[in-house]
Amino acid sequence: MSVAGSAWVDAGPGENGILKGAGERGRGASGQGGGSGQGKGSGQGKGQVRLEGRQVLVLTVLLVAQFMLAVDFSILNVALPVIGDGLGFSLSSLQWIATSFALSAAGFTLLFGRIADLFGRRRLFLAGLAVLALSSLVGGLATTSEMLLAARVLQGLATAAVTPAGLSLLTTSFPEGPLRQKALGLNGALMSAGFTTGAVLGGVLTDLLSWRWAFFVNVPVALAVLVVAPAVIKESRPTLRPKLDLPGATTVTLGLLALIYGLTRAGEHGWGSASALVWLAVGVALLIAFYAVESRAADPLVPVSVLKKRTVAWGNTAGLVAFLTETSLVFLMTLHLQEVLGFSALTAGLSFGVLGIGTVIGGSLAPRVIAATSTRTTLVIGGLLQAAATLSLVALGESRTGMWLLLIATFAGGIGNMLVIVGFMVTATTGLPDHEQGMATGLATMTQQIGITMGTPVMSAIVATRTDIHSGITTAIVVNTAIVLAGTLTTVFLLGRNADRPRR
């Protein structure tokens, strides 16, 4: 493994004193958090289920940063037409405000996740926040379309750095078991709630102030975290700095960029578009080349042995399905509310508040469900609940009398989706030593961002196959449900019954 021999300043011994089993209540933990060195001597031993002192501060700082990033994913959606009018974007080029962000955020996540492991998680976390604050300020002051797109690229790069670094700081601050499950549950709930909040906040700020405040709102939050974080979060960096796997980093980054670009082209021009298919093929070829490179590399970016772990492979598959389906469902319901029912953008955004409440409840319930059952069972329960809630939306008609169904279904679906997301994060980061947590969370973040990016193009292409928009939305809802069920069946049959049990 690439950095198995590196010693970490402030790190606990060897393998982080890993608890035996994501769903266990803390049996056999040494209680020592490696990597960032948080929580030493704070009772992170057997069976600790309550956050104490410094742990609360660490978690608060990290959650604020992750919530802000989640808000950023959707805050501009409602404002896009207004931005286009103000800066001279053509209707066809408006998508690049979102695409430029998605390309850099998804394309560089895995690379930055590994850089966090090798050169310091807190260092990358703080550097990314500084870039986010600066790029948000530039975006808010933008006077040309080129200036705005440059700011969005920088925002995406900042997200690619801060998200995996923050998640790896979180997973190394809390040992496997109840504490990590609780932390990941809160993180997942706030990330999903942040996505919903972004849709609401974007409409409010655009209507009451200006679209520029959708950028400016990041600046004080990022600066506050930059001031507090150095005093709360300890650094983790290797005493011996191994080489970065440049061939692996190049192939995976270019592969992801080509894949995401191909997906956006497919959403714009249809899945039969030659340019979309070429870019998708290039992306797949480069990712296959990445796997071949990693199989032979002395210090691989992602050890093949990690990719072969069931918990990593199928846990990330569950996460991909969760983010693809729920974020694309928000897109479909936005179409239904505005194009079919005739609601304003602000009203449509506010209606997703119930989804946000559902995700917060789901995030708080997930650690308890995992502790009472297992991560595998939690993934299945969440998937089935999300599928049932999504399928019920096919009963939506073309009158506003069906709003009660939409609100109840999105609330229940939010709970189910969050059970899957927390289960995915716990599964995908379980059983790995601290020096690989940045890589593991980089994979998980990459999965999240690819899912978010894939969802809307896939569903918009399905809607476009029908001349009647209501019929197209209904068809897309059925496909969305089928994808959720496929992900749930994958969890049942391929994750394995022993994936989250204690290792002997």
XYZ file of C-alpha atoms in Angstrom:
504
model
C 0.000 0.000 0.000
C 1.141 3.443 -0.850
C 1.751 4.948 2.563
C 1.521 1.927 4.809
C 4.978 2.563 6.106
C 4.561 6.259 6.909
C 4.341 7.369 10.502
C 1.927 10.164 11.354
C 2.535 12.986 13.767
C -0.069 12.877 16.547
C -1.321 9.547 15.248
C -2.375 6.630 17.340
C -0.682 3.290 16.847
C -0.763 1.352 13.619
C -4.268 0.629 12.450
C -6.152 3.285 14.440
C -7.376 0.784 17.028
C -10.167 0.031 14.590
C -13.383 -1.189 16.120
C -14.429 -4.565 14.841
C -17.544 -3.930 12.823
C -19.361 -0.832 11.686
C -22.546 -1.913 13.379
C -20.949 -2.935 16.646
C -21.266 -0.927 19.833
C -17.562 -0.310 20.217
C -16.200 -3.734 21.159
C -12.457 -4.054 21.136
C -11.595 -0.434 20.397
C -8.343 0.932 21.571
C -9.978 4.326 21.523
C -7.086 6.031 19.827
C -7.876 8.171 16.826
C -5.075 8.275 14.344
C -4.468 10.735 11.609
C -5.641 13.966 13.018
C -5.064 12.892 16.536
C -8.389 14.086 17.842
C -9.915 12.872 20.991
C -6.977 11.269 22.698
C -7.554 10.730 26.308
C -11.153 11.723 25.927
C -12.573 8.355 26.540
C -12.824 7.059 23.009
C -12.602 3.583 24.313
C -14.988 0.727 24.521
C -18.587 1.559 24.036
C -18.293 5.357 24.094
C -21.492 6.694 22.555
C -21.490 10.344 23.684
C -19.473 13.174 22.209
C -17.272 14.918 24.727
C -15.585 18.306 24.986
C -13.195 18.808 22.095
C -15.007 16.223 19.969
C -18.088 18.476 19.900
C -15.973 21.427 18.741
C -14.216 19.391 16.056
C -17.503 18.001 14.777
C -19.177 21.427 14.771
C -16.405 23.027 12.707
C -16.352 20.180 10.182
C -20.142 20.041 9.876
C -20.424 23.794 9.276
C -17.919 23.501 6.425
C -19.649 20.480 4.884
C -23.084 22.121 5.167
C -21.804 25.216 3.388
C -20.423 23.075 0.550
C -23.719 21.198 0.244
C -25.618 24.495 0.013
C -23.257 25.509 -2.791
C -24.340 22.551 -4.933
C -27.862 23.894 -5.417
C -27.955 27.542 -4.384
C -27.587 28.852 -7.944
C -30.185 26.584 -9.569
C -33.099 28.988 -9.109
C -30.919 32.001 -9.917
C -29.594 30.752 -13.288
C -32.060 32.673 -15.516
C -31.413 35.915 -13.598
C -27.633 35.429 -13.815
C -27.971 34.779 -17.538
C -29.838 38.044 -18.055
C -27.376 40.003 -15.933
C -24.129 38.734 -17.444
C -25.190 37.981 -21.003
C -25.261 34.173 -20.947
C -27.170 32.632 -23.823
C -29.849 30.100 -22.913
C -27.698 27.221 -24.183
C -24.620 28.361 -22.251
C -26.399 28.727 -18.887
C -25.671 25.053 -18.118
C -21.960 25.870 -17.914
C -22.514 27.705 -14.640
C -23.324 24.299 -13.127
C -21.160 22.170 -15.426
C -17.938 24.112 -14.800
C -18.412 23.549 -11.068
C -19.261 19.857 -11.471
C -16.290 19.137 -13.748
C -13.706 20.488 -11.324
C -15.472 19.242 -8.179
C -15.877 15.643 -9.357
C -12.766 15.438 -11.524
C -10.232 16.368 -8.854
C -11.832 14.897 -5.721
C -9.934 11.601 -5.661
C -6.609 13.326 -6.317
C -7.166 15.852 -3.520
C -8.348 13.099 -1.185
C -4.999 11.362 -1.608
C -3.077 14.622 -1.330
C -4.812 15.147 2.018
C -3.450 11.779 3.182
C 0.073 12.542 2.032
C 0.591 16.214 2.813
C -1.796 16.993 5.661
C -5.555 16.941 5.964
C -5.961 20.126 7.944
C -3.573 21.950 5.617
C -5.619 21.024 2.537
C -8.891 21.684 4.382
C -7.835 25.237 5.268
C -6.306 25.943 1.847
C -9.509 24.806 0.160
C -11.622 27.031 2.413
C -9.424 30.016 1.583
C -9.882 29.357 -2.159
C -13.630 28.955 -1.623
C -13.892 32.317 0.156
C -11.860 34.074 -2.546
C -13.685 32.446 -5.478
C -17.084 33.192 -3.907
C -16.111 36.843 -3.560
C -14.963 36.918 -7.194
C -18.191 35.237 -8.325
C -20.307 37.759 -6.457
C -18.378 40.658 -8.016
C -18.319 39.141 -11.529
C -19.058 41.556 -14.357
C -18.608 39.143 -17.266
C -19.621 35.563 -17.994
C -15.948 34.542 -18.235
C -15.216 35.943 -14.767
C -18.174 34.069 -13.299
C -17.189 30.741 -14.910
C -13.605 31.122 -13.648
C -15.003 31.633 -10.146
C -17.178 28.525 -10.504
C -14.174 26.424 -11.559
C -12.271 27.634 -8.492
C -15.302 26.900 -6.296
C -15.366 23.373 -7.702
C -11.654 22.873 -7.017
C -12.140 24.176 -3.481
C -14.996 21.717 -2.974
C -12.828 18.887 -4.339
C -10.217 19.741 -1.707
C -12.347 20.573 1.331
C -14.909 17.754 1.116
C -12.566 14.703 1.250
C -10.167 16.469 3.626
C -13.034 17.348 5.966
C -14.499 13.844 5.810
C -11.118 12.220 6.475
C -10.597 14.550 9.446
C -14.011 13.434 10.673
C -13.405 9.691 10.226
C -9.970 9.857 11.848
C -11.280 11.941 14.747
C -13.741 9.221 15.763
C -13.033 5.469 15.904
C -15.169 2.972 14.027
C -18.320 2.239 15.952
C -21.087 4.331 17.562
C -19.213 7.645 17.624
C -18.215 7.542 13.973
C -21.710 6.421 12.997
C -23.188 9.344 14.928
C -20.737 11.792 13.330
C -21.366 10.440 9.821
C -25.109 10.476 10.475
C -25.018 14.158 11.372
C -22.719 14.881 8.441
C -25.000 13.066 6.007
C -28.107 14.758 7.345
C -26.585 18.217 7.073
C -25.195 17.562 3.598
C -28.585 16.503 2.282
C -30.345 19.278 4.203
C -27.775 21.686 2.778
C -28.650 20.641 -0.760
C -32.316 21.387 -0.018
C -31.488 24.590 1.857
C -29.486 25.779 -1.132
C -32.550 25.533 -3.364
C -34.628 27.525 -0.867
C -31.928 30.059 0.018
C -31.067 30.691 -3.620
C -34.667 31.679 -4.347
C -34.947 33.885 -1.262
C -31.651 35.723 -1.839
C -32.329 36.205 -5.547
C -35.850 37.539 -4.950
C -35.078 39.778 -1.961
C -31.506 40.925 -2.654
C -29.572 39.772 -5.713
C -28.170 36.589 -7.226
C -24.746 37.895 -6.165
C -25.593 37.083 -2.543
C -25.745 33.408 -3.485
C -21.953 33.791 -3.796
C -21.332 36.340 -1.026
C -23.051 34.179 1.634
C -20.103 31.754 1.534
C -17.493 34.357 2.409
C -18.239 35.049 6.112
C -18.900 31.344 6.815
C -15.615 30.255 5.214
C -13.690 32.988 7.039
C -15.235 32.000 10.379
C -14.212 28.356 9.893
C -10.718 29.484 8.830
C -10.356 31.419 12.086
C -11.676 28.693 14.397
C -10.396 25.488 12.761
C -6.642 25.893 13.473
C -7.352 26.132 17.204
C -9.690 23.128 17.237
C -8.425 20.633 14.652
C -4.958 19.145 14.934
C -2.825 18.557 11.867
C -1.889 15.141 10.599
C 1.026 14.797 8.237
C 3.541 12.078 7.409
C 7.039 12.176 8.839
C 8.166 10.502 5.610
C 6.544 11.874 2.482
C 5.978 9.159 -0.147
C 5.784 9.924 -3.849
C 2.485 10.920 -5.379
C 1.317 8.514 -8.074
C 1.346 10.959 -11.006
C 0.369 8.461 -13.766
C -2.553 7.289 -11.639
C -3.540 10.847 -10.719
C -3.420 11.919 -14.377
C -5.480 9.026 -15.762
C -8.184 9.139 -13.080
C -8.536 12.934 -13.193
C -8.740 13.066 -17.003
C -11.041 10.030 -16.987
C -13.454 11.623 -14.535
C -13.384 14.937 -16.411
C -14.229 13.153 -19.680
C -16.956 11.097 -18.014
C -18.642 14.081 -16.365
C -18.371 16.148 -19.546
C -19.903 13.294 -21.522
C -22.795 13.111 -19.083
C -23.483 16.833 -19.372
C -23.360 16.582 -23.187
C -25.836 13.692 -23.034
C -28.172 15.753 -20.879
C -27.977 18.649 -23.331
C -28.085 16.789 -26.669
C -29.525 13.366 -25.787
C -27.956 9.979 -25.225
C -27.653 9.366 -28.954
C -25.334 12.363 -29.369
C -22.059 11.338 -31.020
C -20.013 13.838 -28.996
C -21.541 12.602 -25.733
C -20.821 8.965 -26.578
C -17.221 9.770 -27.607
C -16.516 11.609 -24.359
C -18.123 8.849 -22.304
C -16.038 6.226 -24.131
C -12.852 8.244 -23.538
C -13.724 8.544 -19.860
C -14.322 4.802 -19.477
C -11.081 3.987 -21.351
C -9.058 6.301 -19.121
C -10.583 4.816 -15.954
C -9.703 1.315 -17.205
C -6.165 2.588 -17.835
C -6.162 4.000 -14.287
C -6.960 0.551 -12.875
C -4.123 -0.959 -14.926
C -1.704 1.715 -13.725
C -2.680 1.181 -10.094
C -2.136 -2.582 -10.422
C 1.539 -1.954 -11.202
C 2.340 1.213 -9.248
C 4.736 1.043 -6.304
C 2.847 3.820 -4.493
C -0.645 3.723 -6.028
C -3.100 6.565 -5.676
C -5.726 3.955 -4.785
C -4.387 0.480 -3.955
C -6.173 -2.167 -6.032
C -6.590 -4.192 -2.843
C -8.793 -1.376 -1.507
C -10.871 -1.224 -4.677
C -11.451 -4.978 -4.379
C -12.855 -4.694 -0.863
C -16.585 -5.412 -0.922
C -17.293 -2.679 1.580
C -15.534 -0.097 -0.596
C -16.841 -1.280 -3.984
C -20.476 -1.995 -3.121
C -20.730 0.655 -0.420
C -19.819 3.259 -3.035
C -22.272 1.695 -5.481
C -25.056 2.218 -2.936
C -23.919 5.814 -2.470
C -23.878 6.467 -6.210
C -27.476 5.266 -6.491
C -28.575 7.304 -3.459
C -27.201 10.614 -4.731
C -28.177 10.008 -8.364
C -31.799 9.224 -7.550
C -32.633 11.739 -4.828
C -30.997 14.804 -6.403
C -32.555 13.971 -9.773
C -35.931 13.517 -8.066
C -35.626 17.100 -6.782
C -35.118 18.131 -10.416
C -38.198 16.174 -11.523
C -40.372 17.605 -8.765
C -39.121 21.104 -9.579
C -40.290 20.552 -13.153
C -43.635 19.267 -11.888
C -44.172 22.192 -9.525
C -43.170 24.908 -12.006
C -44.025 23.536 -15.452
C -47.082 21.407 -14.627
C -48.600 23.154 -11.589
C -47.384 26.668 -12.398
C -45.770 27.534 -9.043
C -43.045 30.185 -8.842
C -39.393 29.216 -8.383
C -39.454 30.507 -4.809
C -42.574 28.507 -3.904
C -41.110 25.392 -5.523
C -37.929 25.814 -3.520
C -39.788 26.318 -0.250
C -41.816 23.142 -0.819
C -38.622 21.118 -0.533
C -38.332 22.164 3.099
C -40.164 18.961 4.058
C -37.504 16.965 2.221
C -34.874 18.751 4.291
C -36.720 17.866 7.501
C -36.902 14.243 6.381
C -33.174 14.089 5.733
C -32.346 15.559 9.139
C -34.584 12.952 10.809
C -33.060 10.198 8.677
C -29.557 11.313 9.593
C -30.356 11.210 13.299
C -32.049 7.810 13.009
C -29.359 6.151 10.881
C -26.732 5.582 13.622
C -29.409 4.025 15.863
C -30.614 1.725 13.087
C -27.024 0.706 12.307
C -26.317 0.015 15.983
C -29.522 -2.019 16.360
C -29.052 -4.001 13.119
C -26.105 -3.538 10.741
C -24.993 -1.214 7.959
C -26.199 -3.725 5.343
C -29.675 -3.898 6.882
C -29.788 -0.108 7.162
C -28.947 0.238 3.465
C -31.772 -2.172 2.582
C -34.364 -0.491 4.851
C -33.459 2.938 3.502
C -33.521 1.789 -0.111
C -36.931 0.160 0.209
C -38.413 3.196 1.957
C -37.004 5.540 -0.685
C -38.274 3.315 -3.519
C -41.800 3.130 -2.075
C -41.951 6.887 -1.524
C -40.648 7.617 -5.032
C -43.049 5.201 -6.724
C -46.026 6.817 -4.986
C -45.292 10.020 -6.929
C -46.578 8.444 -10.160
C -50.047 9.206 -8.750
C -49.413 12.961 -9.002
C -51.865 14.577 -11.358
C -51.925 17.892 -13.172
C -53.845 19.738 -10.447
C -52.577 21.225 -7.194
C -54.764 18.928 -5.099
C -51.950 16.363 -5.149
C -49.536 18.584 -3.222
C -50.146 16.632 -0.014
C -48.837 13.478 -1.720
C -45.741 15.250 -2.983
C -44.949 16.631 0.473
C -45.473 13.306 2.281
C -43.563 11.294 -0.323
C -40.544 13.622 -0.396
C -40.477 13.662 3.417
C -40.507 9.844 3.650
C -38.108 9.508 0.732
C -35.711 11.911 2.446
C -35.614 9.684 5.532
C -34.972 6.572 3.439
C -32.359 8.268 1.275
C -30.464 9.485 4.335
C -30.407 5.985 5.843
C -28.727 4.841 2.631
C -26.263 7.751 2.561
C -25.103 7.248 6.146
C -24.950 3.487 5.626
C -22.879 4.059 2.497
C -20.420 6.382 4.253
C -19.965 3.991 7.194
C -19.541 0.999 4.877
C -17.153 2.709 2.450
C -14.787 3.910 5.212
C -14.851 0.804 7.411
C -11.859 -1.476 7.866
C -9.241 0.924 6.479
C -6.305 2.354 8.468
C -6.129 6.080 9.164
C -3.511 6.785 6.503
C -6.004 5.620 3.859
C -9.042 7.493 5.179
C -8.422 10.489 2.905
C -8.339 8.155 -0.073
C -11.487 6.348 1.124
C -13.390 9.564 1.728
C -12.077 10.884 -1.603
C -13.656 7.850 -3.283
C -16.883 8.414 -1.353
C -16.947 12.116 -2.244
C -16.221 11.329 -5.882
C -19.132 8.879 -5.822
C -21.389 11.561 -4.331
C -20.471 14.179 -6.902
C -20.702 11.838 -9.884
C -24.143 10.754 -8.651
C -25.295 14.358 -8.328
C -23.895 15.183 -11.779
C -25.359 12.081 -13.479
C -28.846 12.347 -12.062
C -30.197 15.423 -13.830
C -28.878 14.574 -17.352
C -30.246 11.033 -17.090
C -33.702 12.112 -15.933
C -33.933 15.117 -18.250
C -33.145 12.842 -21.213
C -35.971 10.503 -20.117
C -38.433 13.395 -19.740
C -37.477 14.599 -23.233
C -38.545 11.279 -24.787
C -42.204 12.255 -24.281
C -43.947 15.192 -25.920
C -46.142 15.738 -22.844
C -44.030 16.928 -19.914
C -46.290 15.372 -17.268
C -46.041 12.000 -18.987
C -42.269 12.399 -19.276
C -41.944 13.177 -15.566
C -44.057 10.131 -14.672
C -41.853 7.879 -16.833
C -38.722 9.299 -15.213
C -40.172 8.650 -11.738
C -40.674 4.977 -12.644
C -37.071 4.737 -13.909
C -35.849 6.500 -10.760
C -37.669 3.929 -8.617
C -36.185 1.061 -10.650
C -32.655 2.412 -10.089
C -33.265 2.628 -6.322
C -34.509 -0.974 -6.263
C -31.538 -2.137 -8.347
C -29.182 -0.493 -5.855
C -31.018 -2.147 -2.964
C -30.820 -5.587 -4.601
C -27.110 -5.020 -5.202
C -26.689 -4.393 -1.484
C -28.645 -7.527 -0.577
C -26.800 -9.930 -2.851
C -23.326 -8.464 -3.363
C -22.323 -6.581 -0.218
C -22.301 -9.829 1.759
C -23.651 -10.762 5.144
C -20.222 -10.559 6.756
C -19.319 -7.143 5.343
C -20.189 -5.283 8.519
C -19.624 -7.965 11.104
C -16.685 -8.034 13.475
C -13.515 -9.422 12.035
C -11.963 -12.236 14.005
